[in-house]
Amino acid sequence: MSTQLTLTPGRTADGSTLLTVAGEIDMSNSASLADAIEGAPAPLVVDLTDVEYLDSAGINVLFAHAERIELIAPPLLRPVLTVSGLTRLVTVRPPRPDDGPVTP
């Protein structure tokens, strides 16, 4: 059984390409995340604000695309991103009110 994952493309207020991710990222759906990142133009802002769970399969997808992504991550995900070492490769910033998508 796969877990719920929602992937919504858009643009940030400054016009950057945005992928808003919500739900749980795990082995059952990490390929969908990889496909969405691969299909988006770089550089890409990946907004993980509404991600409730992120396992090693999701972390591996983010590592695979580290050179072309920036992450928006809530406090819940910061420890796993830090322990994995991803924060040394990718800019990770906290959610801000102006990070929302301008266009879907």
Short mmCIF file of C-alpha atoms in Angstrom, two decimals:
data_model
loop_
_atom_site.label_atom_id
_atom_site.label_comp_id
_atom_site.label_asym_id
_atom_site.label_seq_id
_atom_site.Cartn_x
_atom_site.Cartn_y
_atom_site.Cartn_z
CA MET A 1 0.00 0.00 0.00
CA SER A 2 1.41 3.38 -0.93
CA THR A 3 1.26 6.38 1.33
CA GLN A 4 -0.33 9.64 0.34
CA LEU A 5 1.93 12.12 -1.44
CA THR A 6 0.88 15.30 -3.22
CA LEU A 7 3.23 17.05 -5.63
CA THR A 8 2.20 20.49 -6.88
CA PRO A 9 4.32 22.45 -9.35
CA GLY A 10 4.26 26.23 -9.36
CA ARG A 11 6.34 29.36 -8.97
CA THR A 12 7.55 31.28 -5.94
CA ALA A 13 6.83 34.97 -5.48
CA ASP A 14 10.17 35.79 -7.13
CA GLY A 15 9.41 33.57 -10.15
CA SER A 16 11.58 30.58 -9.23
CA THR A 17 10.36 27.10 -10.14
CA LEU A 18 8.63 25.52 -7.14
CA LEU A 19 7.59 21.99 -6.25
CA THR A 20 5.32 21.85 -3.21
CA VAL A 21 5.33 18.45 -1.53
CA ALA A 22 2.76 17.31 1.04
CA GLY A 23 2.15 14.05 2.89
CA GLU A 24 4.62 11.26 3.48
CA ILE A 25 7.70 10.45 1.42
CA ASP A 26 8.81 6.84 1.66
CA MET A 27 9.87 3.86 -0.44
CA SER A 28 6.36 3.43 -1.86
CA ASN A 29 6.27 6.85 -3.52
CA SER A 30 9.82 8.22 -3.71
CA ALA A 31 9.93 7.47 -7.46
CA SER A 32 7.08 9.95 -7.96
CA LEU A 33 9.11 12.61 -6.15
CA ALA A 34 12.16 11.79 -8.27
CA ASP A 35 10.10 12.05 -11.47
CA ALA A 36 8.66 15.43 -10.41
CA ILE A 37 12.11 16.83 -9.59
CA GLU A 38 13.62 15.48 -12.81
CA GLY A 39 10.76 16.97 -14.84
CA ALA A 40 11.14 20.47 -13.40
CA PRO A 41 13.61 23.05 -14.69
CA ALA A 42 16.56 23.88 -12.47
CA PRO A 43 17.13 25.56 -10.17
CA LEU A 44 14.18 24.18 -8.26
CA VAL A 45 12.80 25.11 -4.85
CA VAL A 46 11.33 22.04 -3.14
CA ASP A 47 8.90 23.05 -0.41
CA LEU A 48 8.68 20.31 2.24
CA THR A 49 6.64 22.42 4.68
CA ASP A 50 3.69 20.01 4.62
CA VAL A 51 5.71 16.77 4.65
CA GLU A 52 4.87 14.74 7.74
CA TYR A 53 7.33 11.90 7.22
CA LEU A 54 10.56 11.52 5.25
CA ASP A 55 12.44 8.22 5.18
CA SER A 56 15.77 7.21 3.64
CA ALA A 57 14.23 6.65 0.19
CA GLY A 58 13.11 10.28 0.14
CA ILE A 59 16.46 11.48 1.44
CA ASN A 60 18.19 9.53 -1.36
CA VAL A 61 16.03 11.28 -3.97
CA LEU A 62 16.98 14.67 -2.53
CA PHE A 63 20.69 13.71 -2.48
CA ALA A 64 20.49 12.61 -6.12
CA HIS A 65 19.33 16.11 -7.09
CA ALA A 66 21.32 18.15 -4.57
CA GLU A 67 23.11 20.17 -7.24
CA ARG A 68 19.85 21.57 -8.64
CA ILE A 69 17.53 22.04 -5.65
CA GLU A 70 16.98 24.31 -2.68
CA LEU A 71 14.79 23.10 0.19
CA ILE A 72 12.19 24.77 2.35
CA ALA A 73 11.89 22.58 5.43
CA PRO A 74 9.91 22.81 8.66
CA PRO A 75 11.53 22.24 12.07
CA LEU A 76 10.20 18.65 12.07
CA LEU A 77 12.47 17.68 9.15
CA ARG A 78 15.57 19.66 10.06
CA PRO A 79 17.16 16.94 12.24
CA VAL A 80 16.94 14.23 9.56
CA LEU A 81 18.24 16.61 6.89
CA THR A 82 21.14 17.59 9.15
CA VAL A 83 22.05 14.07 10.32
CA SER A 84 21.96 12.79 6.74
CA GLY A 85 24.44 15.48 5.68
CA LEU A 86 22.09 16.98 3.12
CA THR A 87 22.31 20.41 4.75
CA ARG A 88 25.99 20.51 3.78
CA LEU A 89 25.08 20.14 0.10
CA VAL A 90 21.78 21.98 -0.26
CA THR A 91 20.52 25.34 0.94
CA VAL A 92 17.78 24.61 3.48
CA ARG A 93 15.64 27.47 4.71
CA PRO A 94 12.64 27.64 7.01
CA PRO A 95 9.14 28.26 5.71
CA ARG A 96 8.18 31.90 5.27
CA PRO A 97 4.80 33.40 4.45
CA ASP A 98 6.05 34.65 1.09
CA ASP A 99 7.20 31.17 -0.04
CA GLY A 100 3.76 30.17 -1.25
CA PRO A 101 3.13 29.47 -4.92
CA VAL A 102 2.01 32.29 -7.16
CA THR A 103 0.77 30.02 -9.94
CA PRO A 104 -0.23 26.35 -9.76
#
